[in-house]
mmCIF file of C-alpha atoms in Angstrom:
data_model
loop_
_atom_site.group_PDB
_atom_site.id
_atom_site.type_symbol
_atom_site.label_atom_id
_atom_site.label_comp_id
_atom_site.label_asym_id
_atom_site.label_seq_id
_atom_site.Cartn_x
_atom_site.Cartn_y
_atom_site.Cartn_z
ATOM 1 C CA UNK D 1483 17.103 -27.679 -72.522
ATOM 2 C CA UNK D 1484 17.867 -24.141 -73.155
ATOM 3 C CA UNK D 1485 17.564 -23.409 -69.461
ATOM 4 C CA UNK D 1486 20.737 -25.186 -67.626
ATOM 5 C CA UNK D 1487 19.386 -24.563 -64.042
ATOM 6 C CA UNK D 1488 16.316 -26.285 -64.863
ATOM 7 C CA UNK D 1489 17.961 -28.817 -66.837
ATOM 8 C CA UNK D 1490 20.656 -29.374 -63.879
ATOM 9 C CA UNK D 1491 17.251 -30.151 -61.341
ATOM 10 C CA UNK D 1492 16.768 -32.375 -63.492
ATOM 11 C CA UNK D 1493 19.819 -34.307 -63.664
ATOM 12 C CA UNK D 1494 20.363 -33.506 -60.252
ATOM 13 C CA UNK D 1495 16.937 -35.188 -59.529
ATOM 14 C CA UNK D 1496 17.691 -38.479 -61.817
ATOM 15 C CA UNK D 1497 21.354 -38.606 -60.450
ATOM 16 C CA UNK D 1498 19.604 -38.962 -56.414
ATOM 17 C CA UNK D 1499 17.777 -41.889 -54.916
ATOM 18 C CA UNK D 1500 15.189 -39.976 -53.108
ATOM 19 C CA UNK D 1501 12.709 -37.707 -54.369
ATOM 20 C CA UNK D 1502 13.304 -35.251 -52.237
ATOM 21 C CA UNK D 1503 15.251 -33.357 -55.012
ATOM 22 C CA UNK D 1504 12.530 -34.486 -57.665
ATOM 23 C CA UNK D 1505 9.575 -32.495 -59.167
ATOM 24 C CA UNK D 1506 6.946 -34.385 -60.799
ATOM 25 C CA UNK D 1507 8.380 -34.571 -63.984
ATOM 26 C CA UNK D 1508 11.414 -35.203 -62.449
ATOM 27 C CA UNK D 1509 10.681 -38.231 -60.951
ATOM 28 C CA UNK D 1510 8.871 -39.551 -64.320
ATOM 29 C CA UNK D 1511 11.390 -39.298 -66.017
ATOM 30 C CA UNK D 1512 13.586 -40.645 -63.509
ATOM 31 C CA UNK D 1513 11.358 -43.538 -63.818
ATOM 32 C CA UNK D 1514 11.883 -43.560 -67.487
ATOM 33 C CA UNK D 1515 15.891 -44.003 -68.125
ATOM 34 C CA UNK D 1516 16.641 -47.770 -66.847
ATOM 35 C CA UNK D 1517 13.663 -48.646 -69.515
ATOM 36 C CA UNK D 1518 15.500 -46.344 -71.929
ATOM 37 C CA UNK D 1519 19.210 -47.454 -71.289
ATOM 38 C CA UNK D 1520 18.299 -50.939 -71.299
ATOM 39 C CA UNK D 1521 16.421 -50.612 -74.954
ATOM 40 C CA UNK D 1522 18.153 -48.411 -76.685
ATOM 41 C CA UNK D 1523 14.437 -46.419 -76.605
ATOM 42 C CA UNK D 1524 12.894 -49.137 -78.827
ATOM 43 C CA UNK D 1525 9.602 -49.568 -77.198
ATOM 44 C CA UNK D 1526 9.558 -45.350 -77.262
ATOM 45 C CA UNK D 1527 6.667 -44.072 -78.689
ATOM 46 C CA UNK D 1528 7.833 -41.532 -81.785
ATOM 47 C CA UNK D 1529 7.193 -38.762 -79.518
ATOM 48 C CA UNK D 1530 9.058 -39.644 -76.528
ATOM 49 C CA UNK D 1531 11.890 -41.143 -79.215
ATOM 50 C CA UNK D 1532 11.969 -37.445 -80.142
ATOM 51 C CA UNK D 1533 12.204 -36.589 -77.073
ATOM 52 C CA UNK D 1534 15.224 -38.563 -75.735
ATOM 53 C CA UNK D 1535 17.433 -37.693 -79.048
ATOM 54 C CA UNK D 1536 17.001 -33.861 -78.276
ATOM 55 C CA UNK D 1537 17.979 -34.485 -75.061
ATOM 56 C CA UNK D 1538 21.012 -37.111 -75.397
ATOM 57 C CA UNK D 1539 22.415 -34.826 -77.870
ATOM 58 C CA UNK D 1540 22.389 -31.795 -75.413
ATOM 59 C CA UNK D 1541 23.715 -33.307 -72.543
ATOM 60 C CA UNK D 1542 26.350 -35.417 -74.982
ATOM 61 C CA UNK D 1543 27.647 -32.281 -76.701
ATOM 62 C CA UNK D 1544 27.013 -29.499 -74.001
ATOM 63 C CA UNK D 1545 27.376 -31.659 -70.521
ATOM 64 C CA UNK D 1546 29.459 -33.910 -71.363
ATOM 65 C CA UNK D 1547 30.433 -34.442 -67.585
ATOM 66 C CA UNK D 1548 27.148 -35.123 -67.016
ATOM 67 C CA UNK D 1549 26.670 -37.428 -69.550
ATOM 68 C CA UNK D 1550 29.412 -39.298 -67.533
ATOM 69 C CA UNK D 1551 27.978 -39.236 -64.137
ATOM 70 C CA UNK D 1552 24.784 -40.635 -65.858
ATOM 71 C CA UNK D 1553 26.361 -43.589 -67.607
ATOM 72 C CA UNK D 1554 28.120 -44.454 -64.770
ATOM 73 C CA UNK D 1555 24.688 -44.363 -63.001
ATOM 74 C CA UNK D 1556 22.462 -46.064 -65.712
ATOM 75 C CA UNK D 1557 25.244 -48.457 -67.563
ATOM 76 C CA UNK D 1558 27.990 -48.790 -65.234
ATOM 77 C CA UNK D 1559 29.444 -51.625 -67.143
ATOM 78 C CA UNK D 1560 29.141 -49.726 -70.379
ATOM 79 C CA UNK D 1561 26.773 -52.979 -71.965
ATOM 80 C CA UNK D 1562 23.656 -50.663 -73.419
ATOM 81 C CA UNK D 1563 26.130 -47.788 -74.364
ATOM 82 C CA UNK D 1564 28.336 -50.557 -76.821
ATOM 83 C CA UNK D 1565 25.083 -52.101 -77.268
ATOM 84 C CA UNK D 1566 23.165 -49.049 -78.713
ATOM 85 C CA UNK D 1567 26.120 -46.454 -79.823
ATOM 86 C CA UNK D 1568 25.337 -47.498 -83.422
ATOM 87 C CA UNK D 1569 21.913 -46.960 -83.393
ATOM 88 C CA UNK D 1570 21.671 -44.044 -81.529
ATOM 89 C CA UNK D 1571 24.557 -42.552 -83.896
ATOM 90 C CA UNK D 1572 22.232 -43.037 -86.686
ATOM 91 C CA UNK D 1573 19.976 -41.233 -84.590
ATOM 92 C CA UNK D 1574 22.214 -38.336 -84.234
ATOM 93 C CA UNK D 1575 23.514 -38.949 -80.932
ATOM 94 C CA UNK D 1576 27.273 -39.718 -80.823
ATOM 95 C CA UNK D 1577 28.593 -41.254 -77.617
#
């Protein structure tokens, strides 16, 4: 997260529909983020929970206009973001 080139191949990568932009990791966790959006990260392991607070909270408070491209990707309707906002804020990740 420290690196923003890296971290913009990466959003660059989950932002595309091709993986032509996508490393490996890219694409997994690509893979990962409907799962993610959709529960709030309740099935996450504590490790990958870990994981996705760290990053939420740097892309929330650093990228913020990221953080809007990929809400309008993943929850276009806004449903998991009003869903989850309190949990996640108890979390430590403000939306």
């Amino acid at each position: 997260l420290g690196n923003d080139r890296l971290l913009h191949s990466y959003l660059e990568c989950v932002m595309s529909d091709n993986d032509s932009k996508c490393t490996k990791e890219g694409k997994e966790v690509r893979s990962r983020i409907p799962g993610l959006v959709q529960t709030g990260c309740s099935d996450c392991t504590p490790k990958q929970l870990e994981r996705a607070i760290k990053t939420l909270k740097h892309i929330t408070e650093k990228h913020p206009e990221d953080w809007k491209k990929l809400k309008a990707k993943y929850d276009p309707t806004g449903e998991y973001t009003q869903k989850y906002a309190d949990t996640w804020k108890q979390r430590g990740v403000d939306f």
